[in-house]
Coordinates of C-alpha atoms and ligand atoms in Angstrom, one line a residue:
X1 CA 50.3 -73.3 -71.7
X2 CA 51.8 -70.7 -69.0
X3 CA 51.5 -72.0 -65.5
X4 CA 48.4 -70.9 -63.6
X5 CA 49.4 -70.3 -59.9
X6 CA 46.4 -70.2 -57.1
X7 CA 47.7 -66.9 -55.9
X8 CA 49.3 -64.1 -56.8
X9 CA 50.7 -61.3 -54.5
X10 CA 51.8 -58.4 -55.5
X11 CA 53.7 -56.5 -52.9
X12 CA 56.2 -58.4 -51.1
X13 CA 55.9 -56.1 -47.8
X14 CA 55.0 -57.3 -44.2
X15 CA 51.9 -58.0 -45.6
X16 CA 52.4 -59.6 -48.6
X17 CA 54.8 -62.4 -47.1
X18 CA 52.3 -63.0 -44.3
X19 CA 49.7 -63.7 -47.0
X20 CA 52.2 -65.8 -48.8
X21 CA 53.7 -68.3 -46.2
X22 CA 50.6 -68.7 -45.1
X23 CA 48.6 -69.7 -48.1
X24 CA 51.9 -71.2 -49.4
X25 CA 52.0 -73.6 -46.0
X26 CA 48.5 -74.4 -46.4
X27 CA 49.2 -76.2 -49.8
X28 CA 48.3 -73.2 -52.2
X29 CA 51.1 -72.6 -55.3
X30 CA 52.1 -69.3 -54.4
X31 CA 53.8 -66.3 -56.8
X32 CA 54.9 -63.0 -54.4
X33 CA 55.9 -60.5 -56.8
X34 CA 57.4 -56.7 -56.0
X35 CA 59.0 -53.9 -57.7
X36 CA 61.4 -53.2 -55.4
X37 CA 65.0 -55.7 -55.5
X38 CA 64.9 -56.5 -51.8
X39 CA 61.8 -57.6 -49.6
X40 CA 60.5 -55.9 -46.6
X41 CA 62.6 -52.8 -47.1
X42 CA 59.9 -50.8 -44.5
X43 CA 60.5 -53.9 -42.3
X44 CA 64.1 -52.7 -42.5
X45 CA 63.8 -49.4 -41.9
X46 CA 61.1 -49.5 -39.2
X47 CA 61.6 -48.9 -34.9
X48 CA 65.3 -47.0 -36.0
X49 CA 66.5 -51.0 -37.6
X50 CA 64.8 -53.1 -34.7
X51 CA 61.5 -53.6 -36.0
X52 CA 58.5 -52.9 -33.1
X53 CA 57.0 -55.5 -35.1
X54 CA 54.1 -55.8 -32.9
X55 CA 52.5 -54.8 -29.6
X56 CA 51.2 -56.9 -27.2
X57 CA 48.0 -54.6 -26.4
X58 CA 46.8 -54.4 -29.9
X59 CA 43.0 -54.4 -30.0
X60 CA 40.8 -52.7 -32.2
X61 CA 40.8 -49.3 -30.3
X62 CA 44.1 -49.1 -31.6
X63 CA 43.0 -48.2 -35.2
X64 CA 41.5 -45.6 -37.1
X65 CA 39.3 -47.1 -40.0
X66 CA 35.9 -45.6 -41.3
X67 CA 34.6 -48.8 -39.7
X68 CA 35.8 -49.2 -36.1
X69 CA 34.9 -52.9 -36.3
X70 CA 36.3 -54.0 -39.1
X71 CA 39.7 -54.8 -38.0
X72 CA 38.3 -57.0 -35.0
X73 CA 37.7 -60.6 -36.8
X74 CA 41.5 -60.6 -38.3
X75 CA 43.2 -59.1 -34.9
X76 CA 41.3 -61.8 -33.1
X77 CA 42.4 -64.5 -35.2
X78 CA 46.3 -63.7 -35.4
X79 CA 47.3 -61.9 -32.3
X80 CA 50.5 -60.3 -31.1
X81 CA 51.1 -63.5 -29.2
X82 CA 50.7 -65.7 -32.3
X83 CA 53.4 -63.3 -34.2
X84 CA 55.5 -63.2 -30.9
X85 CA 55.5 -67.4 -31.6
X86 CA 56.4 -67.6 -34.6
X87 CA 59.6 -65.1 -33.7
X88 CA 60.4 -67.3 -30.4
X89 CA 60.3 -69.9 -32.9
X90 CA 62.9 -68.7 -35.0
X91 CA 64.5 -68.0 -31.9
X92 CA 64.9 -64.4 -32.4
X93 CA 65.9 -62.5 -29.4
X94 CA 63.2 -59.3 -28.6
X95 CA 62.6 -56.9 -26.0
X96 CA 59.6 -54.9 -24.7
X97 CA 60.6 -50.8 -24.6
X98 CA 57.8 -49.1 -23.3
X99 CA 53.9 -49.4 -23.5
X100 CA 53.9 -53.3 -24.9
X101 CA 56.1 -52.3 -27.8
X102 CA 58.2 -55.7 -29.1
X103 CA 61.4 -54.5 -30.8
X104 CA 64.2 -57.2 -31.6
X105 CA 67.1 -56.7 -29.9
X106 CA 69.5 -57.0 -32.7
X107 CA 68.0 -56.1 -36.3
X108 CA 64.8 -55.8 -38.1
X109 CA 66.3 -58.1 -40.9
X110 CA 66.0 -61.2 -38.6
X111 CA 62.2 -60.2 -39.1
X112 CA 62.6 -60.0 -42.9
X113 CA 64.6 -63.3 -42.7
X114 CA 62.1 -65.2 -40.7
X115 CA 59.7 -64.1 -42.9
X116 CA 61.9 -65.7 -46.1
X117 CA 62.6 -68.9 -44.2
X118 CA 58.8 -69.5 -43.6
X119 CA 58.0 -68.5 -47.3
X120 CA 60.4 -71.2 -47.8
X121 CA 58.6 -73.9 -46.3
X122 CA 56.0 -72.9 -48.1
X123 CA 57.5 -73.6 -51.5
X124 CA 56.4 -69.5 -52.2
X125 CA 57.7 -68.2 -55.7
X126 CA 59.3 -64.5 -55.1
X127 CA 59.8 -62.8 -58.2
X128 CA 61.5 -59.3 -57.1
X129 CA 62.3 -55.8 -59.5
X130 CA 59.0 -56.8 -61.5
X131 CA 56.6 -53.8 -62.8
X132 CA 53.0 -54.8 -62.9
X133 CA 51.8 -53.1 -66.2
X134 CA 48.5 -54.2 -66.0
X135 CA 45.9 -56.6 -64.5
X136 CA 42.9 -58.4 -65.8
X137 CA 40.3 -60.7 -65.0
X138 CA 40.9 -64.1 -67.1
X139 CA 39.2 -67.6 -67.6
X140 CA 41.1 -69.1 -64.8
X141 CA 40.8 -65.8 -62.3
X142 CA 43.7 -62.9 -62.9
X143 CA 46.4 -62.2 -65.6
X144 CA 49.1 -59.9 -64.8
X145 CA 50.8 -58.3 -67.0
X146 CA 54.4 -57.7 -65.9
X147 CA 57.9 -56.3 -67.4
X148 CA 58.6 -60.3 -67.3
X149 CA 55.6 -61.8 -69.0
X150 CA 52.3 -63.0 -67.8
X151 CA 51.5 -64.5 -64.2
X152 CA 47.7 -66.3 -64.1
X153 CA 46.5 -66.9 -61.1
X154 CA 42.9 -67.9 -59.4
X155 CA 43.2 -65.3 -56.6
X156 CA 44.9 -62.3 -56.6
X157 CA 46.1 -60.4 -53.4
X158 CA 47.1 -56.7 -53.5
X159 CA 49.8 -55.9 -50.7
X160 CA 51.7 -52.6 -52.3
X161 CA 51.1 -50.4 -48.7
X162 CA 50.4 -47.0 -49.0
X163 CA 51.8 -43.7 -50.5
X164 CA 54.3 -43.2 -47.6
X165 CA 57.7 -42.8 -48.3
X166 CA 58.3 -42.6 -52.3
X167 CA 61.6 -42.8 -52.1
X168 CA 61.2 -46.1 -50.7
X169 CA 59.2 -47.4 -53.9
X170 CA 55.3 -46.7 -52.1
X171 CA 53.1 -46.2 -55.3
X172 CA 49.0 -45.4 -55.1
X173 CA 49.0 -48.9 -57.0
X174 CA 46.1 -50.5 -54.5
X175 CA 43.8 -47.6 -54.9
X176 CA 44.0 -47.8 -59.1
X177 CA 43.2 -51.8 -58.9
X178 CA 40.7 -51.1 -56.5
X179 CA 39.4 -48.4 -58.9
X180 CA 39.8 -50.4 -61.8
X181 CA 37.5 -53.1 -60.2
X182 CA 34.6 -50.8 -59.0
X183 CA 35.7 -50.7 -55.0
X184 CA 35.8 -47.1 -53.4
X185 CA 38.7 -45.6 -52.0
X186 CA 38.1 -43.7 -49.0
X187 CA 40.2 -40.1 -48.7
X188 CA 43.9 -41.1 -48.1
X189 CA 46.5 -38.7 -46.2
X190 CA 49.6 -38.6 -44.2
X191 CA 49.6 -40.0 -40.9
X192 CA 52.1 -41.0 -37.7
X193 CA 53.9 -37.8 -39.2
X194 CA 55.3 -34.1 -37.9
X195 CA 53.4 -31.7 -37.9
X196 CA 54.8 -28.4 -39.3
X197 CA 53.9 -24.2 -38.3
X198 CA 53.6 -21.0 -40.3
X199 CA 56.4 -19.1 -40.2
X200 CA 55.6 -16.5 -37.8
X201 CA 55.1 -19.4 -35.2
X202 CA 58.5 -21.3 -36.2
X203 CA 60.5 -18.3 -35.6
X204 CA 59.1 -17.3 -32.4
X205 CA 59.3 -21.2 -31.3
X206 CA 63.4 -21.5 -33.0
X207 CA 65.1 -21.2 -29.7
X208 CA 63.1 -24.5 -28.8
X209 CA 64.8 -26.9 -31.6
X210 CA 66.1 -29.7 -30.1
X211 CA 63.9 -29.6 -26.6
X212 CA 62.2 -32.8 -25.7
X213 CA 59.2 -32.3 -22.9
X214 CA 57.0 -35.2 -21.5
X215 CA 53.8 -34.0 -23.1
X216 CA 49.9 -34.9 -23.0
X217 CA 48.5 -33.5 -26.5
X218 CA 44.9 -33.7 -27.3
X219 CA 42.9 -33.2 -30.2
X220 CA 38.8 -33.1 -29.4
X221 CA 38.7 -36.3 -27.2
X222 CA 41.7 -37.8 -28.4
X223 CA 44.8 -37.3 -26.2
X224 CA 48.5 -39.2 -26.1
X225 CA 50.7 -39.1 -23.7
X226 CA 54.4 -39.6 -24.7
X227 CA 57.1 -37.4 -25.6
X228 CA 57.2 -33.8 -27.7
X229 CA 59.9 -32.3 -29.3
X230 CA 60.2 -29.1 -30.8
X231 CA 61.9 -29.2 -34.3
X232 CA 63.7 -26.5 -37.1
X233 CA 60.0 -27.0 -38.7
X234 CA 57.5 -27.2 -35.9
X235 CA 56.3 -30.1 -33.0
X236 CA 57.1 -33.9 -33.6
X237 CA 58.2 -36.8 -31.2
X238 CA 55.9 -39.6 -30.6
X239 CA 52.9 -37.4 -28.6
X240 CA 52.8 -35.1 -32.1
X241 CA 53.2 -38.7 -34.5
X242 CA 50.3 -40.4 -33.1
X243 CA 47.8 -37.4 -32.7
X244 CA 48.9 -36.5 -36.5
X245 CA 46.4 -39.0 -37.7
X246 CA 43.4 -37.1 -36.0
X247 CA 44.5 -33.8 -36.6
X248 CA 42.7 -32.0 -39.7
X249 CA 43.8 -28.8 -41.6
X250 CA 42.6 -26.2 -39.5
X251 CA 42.5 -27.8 -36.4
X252 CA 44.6 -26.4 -32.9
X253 CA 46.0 -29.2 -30.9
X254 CA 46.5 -28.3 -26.9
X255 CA 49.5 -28.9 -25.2
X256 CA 49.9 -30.1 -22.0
X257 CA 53.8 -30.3 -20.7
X258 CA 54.9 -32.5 -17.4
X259 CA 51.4 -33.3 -16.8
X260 CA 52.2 -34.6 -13.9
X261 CA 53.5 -31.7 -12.2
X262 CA 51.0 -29.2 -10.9
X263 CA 52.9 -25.9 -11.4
X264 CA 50.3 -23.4 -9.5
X265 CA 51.1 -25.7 -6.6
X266 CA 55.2 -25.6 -7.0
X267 CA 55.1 -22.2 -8.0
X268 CA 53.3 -20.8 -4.6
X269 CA 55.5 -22.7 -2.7
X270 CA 58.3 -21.8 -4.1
X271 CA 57.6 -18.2 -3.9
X272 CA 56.6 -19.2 0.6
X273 CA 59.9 -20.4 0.5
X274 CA 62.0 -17.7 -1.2
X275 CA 60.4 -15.1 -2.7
X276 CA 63.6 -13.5 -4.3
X277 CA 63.5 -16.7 -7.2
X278 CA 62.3 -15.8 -10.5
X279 CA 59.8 -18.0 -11.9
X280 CA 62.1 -19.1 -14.7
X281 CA 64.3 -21.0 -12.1
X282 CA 61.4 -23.0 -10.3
X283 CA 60.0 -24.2 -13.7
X284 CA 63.5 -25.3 -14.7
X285 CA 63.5 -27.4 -11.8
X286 CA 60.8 -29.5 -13.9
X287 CA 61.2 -28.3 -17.6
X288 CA 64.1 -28.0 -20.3
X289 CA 65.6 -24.9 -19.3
X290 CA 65.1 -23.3 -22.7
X291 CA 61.4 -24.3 -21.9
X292 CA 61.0 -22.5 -18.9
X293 CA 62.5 -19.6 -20.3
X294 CA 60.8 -19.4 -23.3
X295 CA 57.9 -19.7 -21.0
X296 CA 58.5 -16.9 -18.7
X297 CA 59.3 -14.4 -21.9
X298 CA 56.2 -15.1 -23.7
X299 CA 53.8 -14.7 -20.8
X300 CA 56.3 -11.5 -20.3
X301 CA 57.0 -12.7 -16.4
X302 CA 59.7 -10.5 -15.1
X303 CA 59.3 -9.8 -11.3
X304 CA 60.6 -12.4 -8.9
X305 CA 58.2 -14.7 -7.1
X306 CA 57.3 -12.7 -4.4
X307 CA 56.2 -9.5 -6.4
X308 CA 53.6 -11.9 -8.4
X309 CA 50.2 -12.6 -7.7
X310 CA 48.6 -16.2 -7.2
X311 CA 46.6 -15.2 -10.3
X312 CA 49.9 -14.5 -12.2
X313 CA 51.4 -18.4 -11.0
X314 CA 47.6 -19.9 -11.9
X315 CA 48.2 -17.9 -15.9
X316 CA 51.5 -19.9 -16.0
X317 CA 50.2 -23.1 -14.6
X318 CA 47.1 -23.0 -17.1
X319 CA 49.1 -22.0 -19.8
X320 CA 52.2 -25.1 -19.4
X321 CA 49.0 -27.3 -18.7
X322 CA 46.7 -26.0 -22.3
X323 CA 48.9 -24.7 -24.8
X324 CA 47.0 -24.0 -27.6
X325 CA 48.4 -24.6 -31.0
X326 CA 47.4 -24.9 -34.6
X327 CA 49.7 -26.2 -36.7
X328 CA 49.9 -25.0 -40.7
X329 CA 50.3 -28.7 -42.3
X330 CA 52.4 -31.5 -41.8
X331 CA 55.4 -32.9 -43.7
X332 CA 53.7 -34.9 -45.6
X333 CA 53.9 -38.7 -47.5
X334 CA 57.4 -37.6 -47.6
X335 CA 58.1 -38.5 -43.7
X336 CA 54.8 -40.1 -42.8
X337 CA 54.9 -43.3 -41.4
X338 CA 51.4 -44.9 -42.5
X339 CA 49.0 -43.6 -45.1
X340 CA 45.3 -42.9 -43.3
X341 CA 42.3 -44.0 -45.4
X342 CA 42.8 -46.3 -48.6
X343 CA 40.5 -49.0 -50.2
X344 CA 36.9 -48.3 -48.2
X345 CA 36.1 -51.4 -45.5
X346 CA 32.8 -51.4 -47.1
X347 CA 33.6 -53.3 -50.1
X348 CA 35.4 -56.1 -48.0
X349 CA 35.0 -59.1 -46.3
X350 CA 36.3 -58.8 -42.4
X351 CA 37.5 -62.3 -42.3
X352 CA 38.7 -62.9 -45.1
X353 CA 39.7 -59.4 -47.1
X354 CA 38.1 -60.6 -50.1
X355 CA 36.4 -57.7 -52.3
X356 CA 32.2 -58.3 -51.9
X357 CA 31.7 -57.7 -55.4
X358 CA 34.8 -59.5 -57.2
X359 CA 35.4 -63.1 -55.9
X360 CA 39.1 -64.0 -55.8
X361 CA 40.4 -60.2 -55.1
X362 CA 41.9 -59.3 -52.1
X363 CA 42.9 -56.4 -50.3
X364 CA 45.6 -56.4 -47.4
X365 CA 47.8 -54.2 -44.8
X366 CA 48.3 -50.7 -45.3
X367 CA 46.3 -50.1 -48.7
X368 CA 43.0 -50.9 -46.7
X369 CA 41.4 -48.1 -44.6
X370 CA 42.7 -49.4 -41.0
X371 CA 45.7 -47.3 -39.7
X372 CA 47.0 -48.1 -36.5
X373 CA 48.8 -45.6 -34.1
X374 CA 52.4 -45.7 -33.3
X375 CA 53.8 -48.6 -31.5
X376 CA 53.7 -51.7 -33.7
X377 CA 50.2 -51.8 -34.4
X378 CA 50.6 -51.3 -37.9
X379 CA 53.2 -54.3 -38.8
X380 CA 50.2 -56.1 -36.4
X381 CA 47.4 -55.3 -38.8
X382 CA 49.6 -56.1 -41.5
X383 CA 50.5 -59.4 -40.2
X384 CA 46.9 -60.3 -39.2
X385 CA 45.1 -58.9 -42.2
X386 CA 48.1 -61.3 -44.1
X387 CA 46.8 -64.1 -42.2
X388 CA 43.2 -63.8 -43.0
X389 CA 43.8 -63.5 -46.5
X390 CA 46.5 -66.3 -46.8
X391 CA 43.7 -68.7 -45.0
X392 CA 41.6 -67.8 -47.1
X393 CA 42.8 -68.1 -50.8
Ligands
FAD401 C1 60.2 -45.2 -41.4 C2 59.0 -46.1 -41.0 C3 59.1 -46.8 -39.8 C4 58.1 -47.6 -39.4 N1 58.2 -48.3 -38.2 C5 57.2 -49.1 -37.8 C6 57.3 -49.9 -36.7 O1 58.3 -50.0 -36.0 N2 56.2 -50.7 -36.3 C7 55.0 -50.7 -37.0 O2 54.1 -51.4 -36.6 N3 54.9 -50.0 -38.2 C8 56.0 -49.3 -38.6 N4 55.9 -48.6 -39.8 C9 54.7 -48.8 -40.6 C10 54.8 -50.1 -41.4 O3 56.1 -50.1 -42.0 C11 53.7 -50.3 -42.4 O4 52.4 -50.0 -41.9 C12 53.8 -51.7 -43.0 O5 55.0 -51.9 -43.6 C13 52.7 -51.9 -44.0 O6 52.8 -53.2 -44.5 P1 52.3 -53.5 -46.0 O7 52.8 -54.9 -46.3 O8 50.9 -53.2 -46.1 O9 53.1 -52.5 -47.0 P2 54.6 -52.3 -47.2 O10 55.4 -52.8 -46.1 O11 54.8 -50.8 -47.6 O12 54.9 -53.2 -48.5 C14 54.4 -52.9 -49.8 C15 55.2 -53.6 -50.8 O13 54.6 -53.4 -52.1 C16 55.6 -53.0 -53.0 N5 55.0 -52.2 -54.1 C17 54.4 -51.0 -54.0 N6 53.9 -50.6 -55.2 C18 54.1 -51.6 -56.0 C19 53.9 -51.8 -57.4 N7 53.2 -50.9 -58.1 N8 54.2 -53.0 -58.0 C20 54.9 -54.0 -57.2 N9 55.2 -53.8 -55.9 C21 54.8 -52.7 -55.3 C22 56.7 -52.2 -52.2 O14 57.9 -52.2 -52.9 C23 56.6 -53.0 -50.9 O15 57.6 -54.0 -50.9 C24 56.9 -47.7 -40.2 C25 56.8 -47.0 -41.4 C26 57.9 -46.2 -41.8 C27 57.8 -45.5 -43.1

């Protein structure tokens, strides 16, 4: 008789491997099986090949999940400072960048290999370029049907992400399993991704390609401060990434460029100081150049300085401070980073991820309706979310 393992993973992503070294260290006979031929490839790929594997203010006001609470039990339970342990452990050098962001200072694969080692120690079977054709409940708990035979297991965790990136092997597989066993699936779409403009907007905006701008941009009550760049297809940069994921067809988004810098205030002294500048010049003093051009042209500001009236500088201020846009779309799974929505919180158990209504399945990382924003929240959840599970099986 085939071997009946007490878990089986399938997806052997950030997630996944959590789940497994941890269930796999607690005594559990692990199998971790993926499609792809290498583990962790979005570990590879992610924070430009240095991983920002977690952030050391993650909390649950970081996420976006039907259920604001959900997340809390799991993030409380494996923090950024337990992750950040386990990688001082394995004495991997890191680095914070900006706004508690941990990147490693030399590759994401020392991640993906710390990650192995621990799996390791765990005795965890990985069984990689496997299809799953098929999953069923059995005597014993699960049988898998895969391009290799059949895997039995009591539990069975489900760690294949979300539908971003294709071409990096993402599949819907979590929402059909979810499906299959009667748990909802809340609306999934793109998230942390650009956001594009109709054509009449891209061509008037094409002398901006390439211009980066400190930016505030809000949508509703939601509002990010980081940077904005202007692109051959519309606004991206991590300001236009992160309010992505509360953006909505339809929607305008407000702009607001050097916050900082109040521009009715520079502009009127400028013009006490020497009327004879054109407005195009003071703004450049605190803009991209192209910026403050493109500025001046479409509010059609011609006259120097002097020859304008303080009601004229307040237009230019209010306009660089709540620039309305509305983008046409965004680019899509193609270039998101996350996938919003997924298997509904509902139907699981906070602590442990464990479906309500079939004992023994599990739900973890990115297929589960909790996105976080940009800046190593979402490797956090995955981590954490791992955890709970892997404690748990
Ligand atoms: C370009 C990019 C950069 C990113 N950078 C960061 C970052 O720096 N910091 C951060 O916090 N987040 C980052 N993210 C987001 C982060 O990568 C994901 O949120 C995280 O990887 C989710 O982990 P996961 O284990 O749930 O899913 P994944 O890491 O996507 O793993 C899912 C695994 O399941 C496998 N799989 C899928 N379908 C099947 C199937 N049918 N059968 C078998 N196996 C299957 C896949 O091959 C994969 O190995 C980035 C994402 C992208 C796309």
């Amino acid at each position: 008789m085939a071997r009946i393992f007490d878990v089986a993973i399938v997806g052997a992503g950030a997630a996944g491997m959590m789940c497994a070294l941890t269930a796999g260290q607690r005594g559990s006979s692990v199998v971790l099986i993926d499609h792809a031929k290498a583990p962790g490839e979005k570990i590879r790929i992610s924070g430009g090949g240095r991983c920002n594997f977690t952030n050391i203010h993650a909390g649950p006001k970081n996420y976006l999940s039907a259920n604001p609470h959900f997340m809390k039990s799991a993030l409380a339970r494996f923090t950024a400072a337990d992750f950040l342990a386990m990688v001082d452990r394995h004495r991997i050098a890191w680095h914070e960048k900006t706004l508690g962001q941990l990147f490693c200072d030399d590759s994401a694969k020392d991640i993906i290999r710390m990650l192995l080692d621990e799996m390791r120690t765990g005795g965890v079977e990985l069984r990689l370029g496997i299809d799953v054709a098929a999953i069923e409940k059995a005597e014993a708990g699960f049988r898998i049907e895969t391009s290799e035979g059949q895997i039995e297991a009591r539990a069975l965790v489900i760690a294949t992400g979300g539908k971003s990136i294709p071409k990096m092997g993402a599949t819907g597989f979590a929402y059909k399993v979810a499906e299959q066993f009667g748990l909802a699936v809340t609306e999934t779409r793109p998230g942390l991704v650009p956001l594009t403009l109709e054509p009449g907007q891209l061509t008037e905006l094409t002398p901006l390609a390439g211009v980066a701008v400190d930016a505030e941009v809000r949508h509703g009550k939601t509002a990010f401060r980081e940077a904005l760049l202007f692109t051959h297809r519309g606004l991206s940069g991590p300001a236009i990434l992160q309010i992505s994921s509360y953006w909505r067809e339809g929607d305008a988004i407000t702009l607001s460029l050097e916050p900082d810098v109040d521009f009715s205030a520079v502009l009127k002294a400028a013009r006490r100081e020497n009327g004879r500048q054109a407005v195009q010049t003071v703004l450049a003093q605190h803009l991209p150049k192209r910026l403050a051009q493109y500025v001046t042209e479409r509010l059609r500001i011609e006259k120097p300085l002097a020859d304008l009236s303080d009601k004229v500088l307040d237009t230019v201020a209010s306009f660089l401070h709540g620039w309305v846009v509305k983008p046409a779309g965004s680019e899509g799974y193609r270039t998101a980073e996350v996938t919003l929505g997924g298997i509904d919180v509902a139907g699981l158990d906070s602590k442990t991820m464990q479906a309500k209504t079939v004992p023994g399945l599990y739900f973890i990382g990115e297929c589960v309706d909790v996105t976080g924003w940009l800046g190593g929240y979402n490797f956090q959840w995955a981590w954490a979310s791992g955890r709970a599970a892997g404690e748990s099986v």
